[in-house]
Amino acid sequence: MQQQESVSPVAKKRLGLVEFVALMATMTSLVALSIDAMLPALDAIGEALHANDASEAHLIVTLFFAGMAVGQLFFGPFADTRGRRAAILLGLTIFVVGTLICMSAQTMTTMLIGRVVQAFGVSGPRIAAMAIIRDLYVGDAMARVMSFIMMVFILVPMLAPIVGQTVLLFFSWPHIFSLFLIVAFLAGTWFFTRQSETLPRQRRQRFSFTRFLSSSKYILTHASVMGYTLAMGCIFGAFLAYLSASQTIFQGYYQAGKLFPFIFATLAFSIGIASFFNGQMVMRFGMRTLCRVALVGVTVFAVIFNFILLSYAGLPPLWLTVMIMFTGFFFVGILFGNLNAMAMQPLGDMAGLGAAIIGSLSSLFSVPIALFVDSFLNGTLYPIGLGFLVFFVLAGICVRMAERATPCSANTDT
């Protein structure tokens, strides 16, 4: 099975693979850090800011993704017009402003506004990093690099709740936001001293509303791009329902207390293993083949998980829940990098706008899914299990539609 690792001309100027992967993972990890370090503090923040109930505290997580959906639509065209470095500089600046708003919040409304501003800003580094990767790699090579980046990136959700819990032991919850400021400064310094611009001026597209509409129309009407994007939305929506409710599930339903960060890290480790496996296997088998196998895997996982829920009245023993989720999240981890790479593949020089629309649509699709699923939480895991089953199946349907719309010549498995 012959594989081609295609790179663009600017790839000759790129950093070594190890440093590049570490740098891109750091830039994108601001998203995970801003979400997962907050999880142990949700109850404390809700109490301090007089939240009406636990679901209002969950908005600290879910509204972050809504803010990212809007931010990505801005930073996509901005990155294509002004360059990748400018997008990262502006994004980090806005992220700092949002973080300062959250630190000084006296009401839940102010906190949620700050989180949306934070999310809008962090979209800059995320979109620019995705565009930089697409500038340098395409096809299975991009999926391979994305998997290595995900492997490093996954350390953040593994460690962030532990770090957040540690901060709470010695300080108060506003100091978690101090951590965000430090990481943003270090990441920005590293990026601007080591990574050159990957979109030369002669390749930049001067912003034109007509061109924006034309490019957007091309992306939005590209059947394979939209199929993979909707599949990502389904997969991430079901996962986000778990993510935003994880603190309630493990500390509320299972009374895990301070063990919560370690349980969360264990489940995140499953996605890290999957990313490493995918990085090793994607050049051999191709991202489409691995994606098909993973879709079967998540569907079987969802069926078994729901059967277990029925056997234990909706709340299985903690060890069993962790074990079955660990297995299922392995297949979810394989899907994350591959679906995004397949959606980005046809977009070429419009990588910035493409990453923006793909990220924004998948977020806008996933947030309502998560809110809908979590609205049914009532002391059992039935809503989470059914959410997994329904939306994993829908993701499989979307991928099948995307594959049928993809010309044979674009199939990177051959």
CSV table of C-alpha atoms in Angstrom, one decimal, residues 25 29-30 32-34 36 152-161:
chain,number,residue,atom,x,y,z
A,25,ALA,CA,0.4,21.2,21.0
A,29,SER,CA,-3.6,23.2,24.6
A,30,LEU,CA,-4.7,26.7,25.8
A,32,ALA,CA,-8.0,22.3,27.0
A,33,LEU,CA,-6.3,24.1,29.9
A,34,SER,CA,-9.0,26.8,29.9
A,36,ASP,CA,-10.2,21.2,32.2
A,152,VAL,CA,1.2,15.7,23.5
A,153,PHE,CA,-1.9,17.8,23.8
A,154,ILE,CA,-3.7,15.1,25.7
A,155,LEU,CA,-1.3,15.6,28.6
A,156,VAL,CA,-3.1,18.8,29.3
A,157,PRO,CA,-6.6,17.4,30.0
A,158,MET,CA,-4.9,14.6,32.0
A,159,LEU,CA,-3.0,17.0,34.2
A,160,ALA,CA,-5.1,20.2,34.2
A,161,PRO,CA,-7.8,19.0,36.7
